[in-house]
Short mmCIF file of C-alpha atoms in Angstrom, two decimals:
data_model
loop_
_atom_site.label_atom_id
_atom_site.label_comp_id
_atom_site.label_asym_id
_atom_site.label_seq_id
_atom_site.Cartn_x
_atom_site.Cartn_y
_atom_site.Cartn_z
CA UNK A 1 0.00 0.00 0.00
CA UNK A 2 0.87 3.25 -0.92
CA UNK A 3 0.76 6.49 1.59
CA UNK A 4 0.08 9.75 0.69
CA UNK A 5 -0.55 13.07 2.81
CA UNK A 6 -2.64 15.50 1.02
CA UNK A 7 -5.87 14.89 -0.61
CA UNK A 8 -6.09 18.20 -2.09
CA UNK A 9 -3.43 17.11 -4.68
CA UNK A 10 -5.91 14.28 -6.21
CA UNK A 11 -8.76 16.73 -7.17
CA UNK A 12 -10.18 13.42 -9.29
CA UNK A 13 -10.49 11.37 -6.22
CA UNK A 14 -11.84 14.37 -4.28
CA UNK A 15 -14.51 15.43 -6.45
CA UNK A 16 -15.35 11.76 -6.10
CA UNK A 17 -16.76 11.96 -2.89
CA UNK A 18 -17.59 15.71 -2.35
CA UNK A 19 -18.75 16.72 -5.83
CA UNK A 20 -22.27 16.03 -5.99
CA UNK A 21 -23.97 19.26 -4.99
CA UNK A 22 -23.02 21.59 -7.79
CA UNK A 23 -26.84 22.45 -9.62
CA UNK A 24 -28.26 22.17 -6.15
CA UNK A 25 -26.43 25.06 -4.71
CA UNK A 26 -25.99 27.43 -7.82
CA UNK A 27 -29.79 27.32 -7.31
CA UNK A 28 -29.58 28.12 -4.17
CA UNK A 29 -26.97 30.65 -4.35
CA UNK A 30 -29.33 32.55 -7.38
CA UNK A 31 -32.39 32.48 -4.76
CA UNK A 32 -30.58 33.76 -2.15
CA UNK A 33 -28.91 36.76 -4.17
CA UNK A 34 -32.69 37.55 -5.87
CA UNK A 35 -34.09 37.14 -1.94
CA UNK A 36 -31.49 38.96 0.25
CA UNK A 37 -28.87 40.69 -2.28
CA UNK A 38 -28.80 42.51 -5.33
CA UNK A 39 -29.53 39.27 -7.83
CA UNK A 40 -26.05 40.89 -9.77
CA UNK A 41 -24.15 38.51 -12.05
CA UNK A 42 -20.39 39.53 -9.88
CA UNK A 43 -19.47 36.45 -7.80
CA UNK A 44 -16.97 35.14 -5.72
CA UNK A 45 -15.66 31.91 -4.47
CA UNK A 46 -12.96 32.50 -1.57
CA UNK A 47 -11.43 28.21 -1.18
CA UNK A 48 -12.76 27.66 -5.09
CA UNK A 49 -11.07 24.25 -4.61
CA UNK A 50 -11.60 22.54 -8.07
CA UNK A 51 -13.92 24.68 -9.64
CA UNK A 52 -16.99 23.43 -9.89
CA UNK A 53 -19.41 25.94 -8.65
CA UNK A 54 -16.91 28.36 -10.56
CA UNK A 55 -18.13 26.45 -13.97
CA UNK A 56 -21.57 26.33 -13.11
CA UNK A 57 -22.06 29.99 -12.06
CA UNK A 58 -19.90 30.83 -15.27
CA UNK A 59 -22.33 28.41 -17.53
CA UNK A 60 -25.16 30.50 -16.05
CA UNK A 61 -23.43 33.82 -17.51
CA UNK A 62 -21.82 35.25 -14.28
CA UNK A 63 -19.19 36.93 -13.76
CA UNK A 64 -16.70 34.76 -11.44
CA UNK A 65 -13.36 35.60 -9.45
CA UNK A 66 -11.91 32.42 -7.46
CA UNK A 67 -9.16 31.57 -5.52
CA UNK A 68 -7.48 29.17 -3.62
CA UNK A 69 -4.23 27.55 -1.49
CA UNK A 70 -4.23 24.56 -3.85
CA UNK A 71 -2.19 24.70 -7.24
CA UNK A 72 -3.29 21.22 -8.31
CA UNK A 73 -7.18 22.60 -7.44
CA UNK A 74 -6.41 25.61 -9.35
CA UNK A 75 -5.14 23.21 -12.54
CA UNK A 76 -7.63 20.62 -12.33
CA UNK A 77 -10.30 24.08 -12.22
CA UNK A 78 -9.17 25.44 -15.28
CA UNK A 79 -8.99 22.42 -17.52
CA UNK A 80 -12.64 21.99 -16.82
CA UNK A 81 -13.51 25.21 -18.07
CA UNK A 82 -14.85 25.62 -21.93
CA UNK A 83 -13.57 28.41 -23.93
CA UNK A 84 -16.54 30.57 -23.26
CA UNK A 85 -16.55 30.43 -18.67
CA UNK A 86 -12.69 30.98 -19.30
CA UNK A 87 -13.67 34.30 -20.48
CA UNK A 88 -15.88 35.07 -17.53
CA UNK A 89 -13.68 33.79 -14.84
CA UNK A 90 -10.44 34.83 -13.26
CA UNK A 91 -8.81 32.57 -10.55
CA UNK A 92 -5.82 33.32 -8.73
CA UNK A 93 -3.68 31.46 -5.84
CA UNK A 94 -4.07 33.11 -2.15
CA UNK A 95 -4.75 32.26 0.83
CA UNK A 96 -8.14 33.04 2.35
CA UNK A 97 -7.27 35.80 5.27
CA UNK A 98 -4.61 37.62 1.89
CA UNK A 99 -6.36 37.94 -1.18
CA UNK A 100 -7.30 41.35 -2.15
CA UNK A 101 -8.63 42.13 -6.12
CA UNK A 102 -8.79 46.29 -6.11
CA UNK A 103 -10.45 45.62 -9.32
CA UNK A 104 -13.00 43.77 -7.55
CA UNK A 105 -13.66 46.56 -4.38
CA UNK A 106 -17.24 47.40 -4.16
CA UNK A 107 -18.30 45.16 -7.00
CA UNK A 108 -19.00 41.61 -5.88
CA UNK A 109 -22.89 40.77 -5.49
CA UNK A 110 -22.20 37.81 -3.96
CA UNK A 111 -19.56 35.93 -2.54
CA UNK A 112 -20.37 32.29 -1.34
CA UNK A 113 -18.31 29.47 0.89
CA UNK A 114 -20.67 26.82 1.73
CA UNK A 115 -18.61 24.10 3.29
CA UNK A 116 -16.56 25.30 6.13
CA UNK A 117 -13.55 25.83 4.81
CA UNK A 118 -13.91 29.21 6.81
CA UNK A 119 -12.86 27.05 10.22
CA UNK A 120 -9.58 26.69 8.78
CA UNK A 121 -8.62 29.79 9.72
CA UNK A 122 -7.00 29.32 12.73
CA UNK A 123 -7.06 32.55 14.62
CA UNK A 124 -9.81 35.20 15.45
CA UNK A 125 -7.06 37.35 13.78
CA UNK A 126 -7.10 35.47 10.27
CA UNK A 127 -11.13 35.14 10.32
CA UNK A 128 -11.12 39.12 10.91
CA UNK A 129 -8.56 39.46 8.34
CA UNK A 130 -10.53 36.82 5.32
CA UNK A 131 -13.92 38.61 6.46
CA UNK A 132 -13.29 42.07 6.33
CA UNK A 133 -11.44 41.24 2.89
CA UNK A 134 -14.26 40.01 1.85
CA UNK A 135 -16.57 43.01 3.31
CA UNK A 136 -14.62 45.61 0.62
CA UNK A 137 -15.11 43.43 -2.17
CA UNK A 138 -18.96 43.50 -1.23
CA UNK A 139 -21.54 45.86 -3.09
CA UNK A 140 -23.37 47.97 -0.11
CA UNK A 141 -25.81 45.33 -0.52
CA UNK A 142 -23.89 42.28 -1.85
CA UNK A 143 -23.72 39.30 0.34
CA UNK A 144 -21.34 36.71 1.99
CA UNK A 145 -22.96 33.19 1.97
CA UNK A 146 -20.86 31.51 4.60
CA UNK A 147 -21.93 27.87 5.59
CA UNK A 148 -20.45 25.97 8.51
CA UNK A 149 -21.36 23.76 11.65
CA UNK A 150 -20.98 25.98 14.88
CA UNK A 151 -19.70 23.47 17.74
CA UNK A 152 -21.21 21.93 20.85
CA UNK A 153 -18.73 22.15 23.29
CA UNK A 154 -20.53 19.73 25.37
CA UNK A 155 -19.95 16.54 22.65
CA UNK A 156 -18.37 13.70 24.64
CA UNK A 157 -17.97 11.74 22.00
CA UNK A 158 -15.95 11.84 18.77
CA UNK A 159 -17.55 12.10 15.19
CA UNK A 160 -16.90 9.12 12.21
CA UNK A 161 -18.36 9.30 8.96
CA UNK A 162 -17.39 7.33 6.04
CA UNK A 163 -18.27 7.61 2.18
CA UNK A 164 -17.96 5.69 -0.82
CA UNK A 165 -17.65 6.93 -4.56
CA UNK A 166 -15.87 5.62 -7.50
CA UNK A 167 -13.75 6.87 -10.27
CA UNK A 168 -13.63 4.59 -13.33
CA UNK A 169 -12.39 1.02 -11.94
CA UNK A 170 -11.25 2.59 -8.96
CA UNK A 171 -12.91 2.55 -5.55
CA UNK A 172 -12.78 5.59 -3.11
CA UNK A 173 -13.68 5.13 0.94
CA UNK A 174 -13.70 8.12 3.15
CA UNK A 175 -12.91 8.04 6.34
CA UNK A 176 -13.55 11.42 8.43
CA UNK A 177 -12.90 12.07 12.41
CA UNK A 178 -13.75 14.25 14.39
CA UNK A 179 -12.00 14.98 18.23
CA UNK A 180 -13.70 16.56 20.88
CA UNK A 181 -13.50 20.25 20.76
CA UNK A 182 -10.94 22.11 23.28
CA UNK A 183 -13.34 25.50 24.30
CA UNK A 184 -10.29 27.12 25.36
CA UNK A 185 -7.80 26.63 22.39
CA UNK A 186 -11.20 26.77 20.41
CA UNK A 187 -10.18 24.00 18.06
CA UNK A 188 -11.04 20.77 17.53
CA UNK A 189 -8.64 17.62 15.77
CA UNK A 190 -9.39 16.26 12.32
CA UNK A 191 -8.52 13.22 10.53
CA UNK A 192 -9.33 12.13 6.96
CA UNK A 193 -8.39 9.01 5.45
CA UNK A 194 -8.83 8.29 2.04
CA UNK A 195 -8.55 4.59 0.50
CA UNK A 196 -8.20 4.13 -3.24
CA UNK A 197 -8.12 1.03 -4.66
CA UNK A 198 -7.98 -0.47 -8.30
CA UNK A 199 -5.77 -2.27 -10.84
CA UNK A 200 -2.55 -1.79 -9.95
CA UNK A 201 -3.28 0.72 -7.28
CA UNK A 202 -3.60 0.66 -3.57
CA UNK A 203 -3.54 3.89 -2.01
CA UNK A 204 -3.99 5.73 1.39
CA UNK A 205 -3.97 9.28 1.72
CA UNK A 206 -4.49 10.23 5.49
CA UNK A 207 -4.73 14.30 6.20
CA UNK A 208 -4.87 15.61 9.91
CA UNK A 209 -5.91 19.45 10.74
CA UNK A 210 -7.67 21.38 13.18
CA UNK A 211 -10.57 23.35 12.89
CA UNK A 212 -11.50 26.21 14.91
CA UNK A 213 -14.91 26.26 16.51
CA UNK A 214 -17.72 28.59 16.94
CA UNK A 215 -20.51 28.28 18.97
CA UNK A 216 -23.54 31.06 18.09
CA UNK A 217 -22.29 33.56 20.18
CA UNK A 218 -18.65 33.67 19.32
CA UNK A 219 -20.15 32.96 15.67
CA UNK A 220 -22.02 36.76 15.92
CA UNK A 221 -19.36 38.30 17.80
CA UNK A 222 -17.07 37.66 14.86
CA UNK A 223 -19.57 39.00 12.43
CA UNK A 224 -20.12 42.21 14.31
CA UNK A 225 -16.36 42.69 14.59
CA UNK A 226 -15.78 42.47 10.92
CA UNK A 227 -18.52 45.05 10.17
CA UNK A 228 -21.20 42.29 8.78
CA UNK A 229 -24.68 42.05 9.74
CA UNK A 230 -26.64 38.83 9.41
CA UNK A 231 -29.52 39.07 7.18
CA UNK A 232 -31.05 35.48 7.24
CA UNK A 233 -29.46 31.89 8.20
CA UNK A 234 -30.44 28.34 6.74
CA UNK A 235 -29.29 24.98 7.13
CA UNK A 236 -27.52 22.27 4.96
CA UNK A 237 -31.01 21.34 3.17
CA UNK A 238 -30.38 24.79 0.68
CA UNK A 239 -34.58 25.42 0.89
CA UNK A 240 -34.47 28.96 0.16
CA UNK A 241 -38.01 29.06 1.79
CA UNK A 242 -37.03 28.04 5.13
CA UNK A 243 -34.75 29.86 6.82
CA UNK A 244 -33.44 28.59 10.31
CA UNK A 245 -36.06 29.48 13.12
CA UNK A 246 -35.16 31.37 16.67
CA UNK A 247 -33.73 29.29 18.94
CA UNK A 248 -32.72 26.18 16.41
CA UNK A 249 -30.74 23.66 17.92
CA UNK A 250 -29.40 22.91 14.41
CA UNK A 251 -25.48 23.10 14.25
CA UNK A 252 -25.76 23.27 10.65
CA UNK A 253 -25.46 26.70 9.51
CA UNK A 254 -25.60 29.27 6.23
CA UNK A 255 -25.45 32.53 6.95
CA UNK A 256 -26.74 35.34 5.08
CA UNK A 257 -23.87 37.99 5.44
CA UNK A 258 -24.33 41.73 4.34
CA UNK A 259 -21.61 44.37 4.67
CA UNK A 260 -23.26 46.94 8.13
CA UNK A 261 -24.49 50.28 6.93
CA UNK A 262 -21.12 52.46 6.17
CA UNK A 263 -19.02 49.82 6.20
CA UNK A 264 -18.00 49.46 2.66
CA UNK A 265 -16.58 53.16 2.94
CA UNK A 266 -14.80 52.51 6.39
CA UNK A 267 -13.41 49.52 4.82
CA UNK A 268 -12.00 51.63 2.22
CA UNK A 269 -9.53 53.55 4.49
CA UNK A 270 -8.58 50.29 6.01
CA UNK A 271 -5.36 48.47 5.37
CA UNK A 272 -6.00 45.88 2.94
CA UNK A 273 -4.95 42.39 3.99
CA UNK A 274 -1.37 41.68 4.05
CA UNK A 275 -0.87 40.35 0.15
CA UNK A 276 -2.40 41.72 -2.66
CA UNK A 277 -3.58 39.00 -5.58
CA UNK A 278 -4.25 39.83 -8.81
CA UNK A 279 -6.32 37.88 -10.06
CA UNK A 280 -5.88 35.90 -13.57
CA UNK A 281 -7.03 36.73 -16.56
CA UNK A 282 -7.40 33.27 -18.08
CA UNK A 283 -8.31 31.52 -16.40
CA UNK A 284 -39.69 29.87 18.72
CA UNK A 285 -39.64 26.80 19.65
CA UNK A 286 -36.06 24.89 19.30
CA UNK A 287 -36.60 21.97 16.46
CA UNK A 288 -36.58 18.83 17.37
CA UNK A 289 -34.91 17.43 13.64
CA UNK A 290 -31.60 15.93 13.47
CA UNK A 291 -29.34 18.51 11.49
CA UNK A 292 -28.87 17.85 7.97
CA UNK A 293 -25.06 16.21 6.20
CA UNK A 294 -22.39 18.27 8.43
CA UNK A 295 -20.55 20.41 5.51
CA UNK A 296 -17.04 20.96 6.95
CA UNK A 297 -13.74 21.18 4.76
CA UNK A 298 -12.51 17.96 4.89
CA UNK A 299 -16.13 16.31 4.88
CA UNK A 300 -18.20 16.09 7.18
CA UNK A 301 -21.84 13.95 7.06
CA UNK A 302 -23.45 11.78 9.57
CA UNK A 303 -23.41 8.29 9.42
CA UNK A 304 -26.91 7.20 9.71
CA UNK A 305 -26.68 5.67 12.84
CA UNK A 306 -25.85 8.87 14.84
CA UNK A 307 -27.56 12.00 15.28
CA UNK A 308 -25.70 15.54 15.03
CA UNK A 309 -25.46 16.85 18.90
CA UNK A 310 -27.32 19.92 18.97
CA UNK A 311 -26.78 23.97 19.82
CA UNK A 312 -27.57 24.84 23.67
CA UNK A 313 -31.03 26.36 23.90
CA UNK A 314 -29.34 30.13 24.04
CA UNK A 315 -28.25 30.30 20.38
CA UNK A 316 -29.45 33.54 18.90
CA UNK A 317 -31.17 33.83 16.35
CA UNK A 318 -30.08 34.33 12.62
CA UNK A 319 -32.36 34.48 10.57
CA UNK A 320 -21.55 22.90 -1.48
CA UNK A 321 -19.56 22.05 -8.13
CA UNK A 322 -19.81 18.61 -11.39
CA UNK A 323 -18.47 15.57 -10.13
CA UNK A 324 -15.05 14.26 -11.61
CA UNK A 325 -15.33 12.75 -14.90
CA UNK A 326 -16.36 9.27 -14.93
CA UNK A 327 -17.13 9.08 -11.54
CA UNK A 328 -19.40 7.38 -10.04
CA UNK A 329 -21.53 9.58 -7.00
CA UNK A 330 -20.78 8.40 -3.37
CA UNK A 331 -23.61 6.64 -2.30
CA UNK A 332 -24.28 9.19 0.78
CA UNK A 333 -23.89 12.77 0.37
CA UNK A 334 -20.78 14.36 1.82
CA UNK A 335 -19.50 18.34 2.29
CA UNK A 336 -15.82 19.73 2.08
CA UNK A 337 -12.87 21.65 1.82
CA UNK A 338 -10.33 23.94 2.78
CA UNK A 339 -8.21 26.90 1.61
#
């Protein structure tokens, strides 16, 4: 057997597993923009990983700016493009808490990361830095759509969920783990293993990381600190018609972000964040329901023996892109990724 340490550098086997969402949230992406934003054809993608909500937003004639850490994402984002998205899309490398477009200041209508990639940031310094980055780039009435899974820092026990997909004769399992959250280093341990077998080929690619949590509070505090207001939240199921209720004691979150009235022009006289990427041309009752798939960078669904643990009673209230070619869908429905 053969081990290997980063999954991001096997977009192919990746999309394998997490890639099944794509139409499903452009849809819900459009309905949010038309509902809460400006319905402008300007987006986004901060952690664009391998592109596919890139070439689906750009096959629906917007406008798209991506980025992310990965080269080989980057690579395997542009060969999937046709002549016609390349055109309408610029992607860049950057790191989520850096990038900076001045081209883009003021301009984006909507700006989307559905999958918590955002609790990769490590620090309340980095989130600051990514969000109020991503606050300039914002119309006055653009909008962030930021999904995650806030934590329960009473969870005694740790999280496993597996997946299985396929990619021509070759057969992916996913493995993901979850530790038990530490409230005061606010992070929690991660483990993904990923085991790829077919003729002549027996892989294992196992990835370890730490997430930092959130619970509501600390969520909102964040979001007030970085000068954005939230305008609506819903949960994994992307049904633009039901936003999360007061007092939901789902984990599973999307928030509706919106930049706070006179932010945009305070932003302007702020430093911007510490590297500048240009981007490429070419390129009230608490429900009783168990929360829906857990989206989290490195993947994160329930198995369907366990439920999700759910948010103490006090959380406030407030208000995932193709799969890889020739692959087979994973026979449960999984989240993702990282920057």
């Amino acid at each position: 057997m053969e081990k290997r340490t980063d999954w991001y550098e096997h977009p192919e086997y990746y999309e394998a597993i997490f890639g099944t969402d794509t139409v499903r949230e452009a849809d819900f992406l459009q309905a949010l923009s038309a509902r809460h934003g400006t319905g402008g054809s300007q987006w986004l993608e901060p952690a664009c990983g391998a592109g596919r909500l890139v070439a689906e937003a750009a096959s629906r004639g917007m406008k798209v700016a991506g980025y992310d850490i990965s080269e080989a994402m980057l690579a395997h984002a542009r060969k999937r493009l046709t002549p016609a998205e390349r055109r309408r899309v610029k992607l860049a490398p950057s790191r989520m808490e850096e990038f900076f477009e001045p081209a883009l200041e003021g301009k984006v209508d909507v700006a989307h990361n559905l999958v918590s990639t955002f609790r990769y940031l490590d620090s309340e310094a980095a989130a600051l830095a990514h969000l109020k980055g991503t606050r300039r780039l914002l119309k006055p009435n653009g909008i962030y759509v930021l999904g995650f899974h806030l934590t329960d820092y009473s969870r005694s026990v740790p999280e496993h969920e597996r997946w299985l997909g396929r990619v021509g004769k070759d057969k992916v399992v996913c493995n993901t783990h979850e530790g038990l959250p530490d409230r005061r280093a606010r992070r929690s341990p991660m483990r993904n293993r990923l085991r790829i077998t077919g003729p002549g080929k027996d892989w294992l690619i196992e990835t370890t990381w730490f997430f930092r949590t959130y619970d509501a509070a600390q969520a909102g505090k964040l979001f007030r600190d970085a000068g954005l207001s939230v305008v609506a939240a819903y949960d994994f199921d992307y049904d633009v018609s039901s936003p999360v209720a007061r007092g939901s004691r789902r984990l599973d979150r999307v928030f509706v972000l919106r930049p706070d009235a006179g932010s945009v022009e305070q932003g302007a006289s702020e430093n911007a964040p510490a590297r500048k990427v240009v981007a490429e041309a070419k390129k009230a009752t608490p429900e009783k329901k168990v929360a829906a798939p857990r989206k989290t960078s490195p993947a994160r669904k329930v198995t369907a023996t366990k439920k999700l643990a759910t948010a103490p009673d006090a959380t406030p209230p407030t208000k995932k892109l193709a799969t890889a070619p020739d692959a087979t869908p994973p026979t449960k429905k999984p989240t993702r990724r990282r920057s």
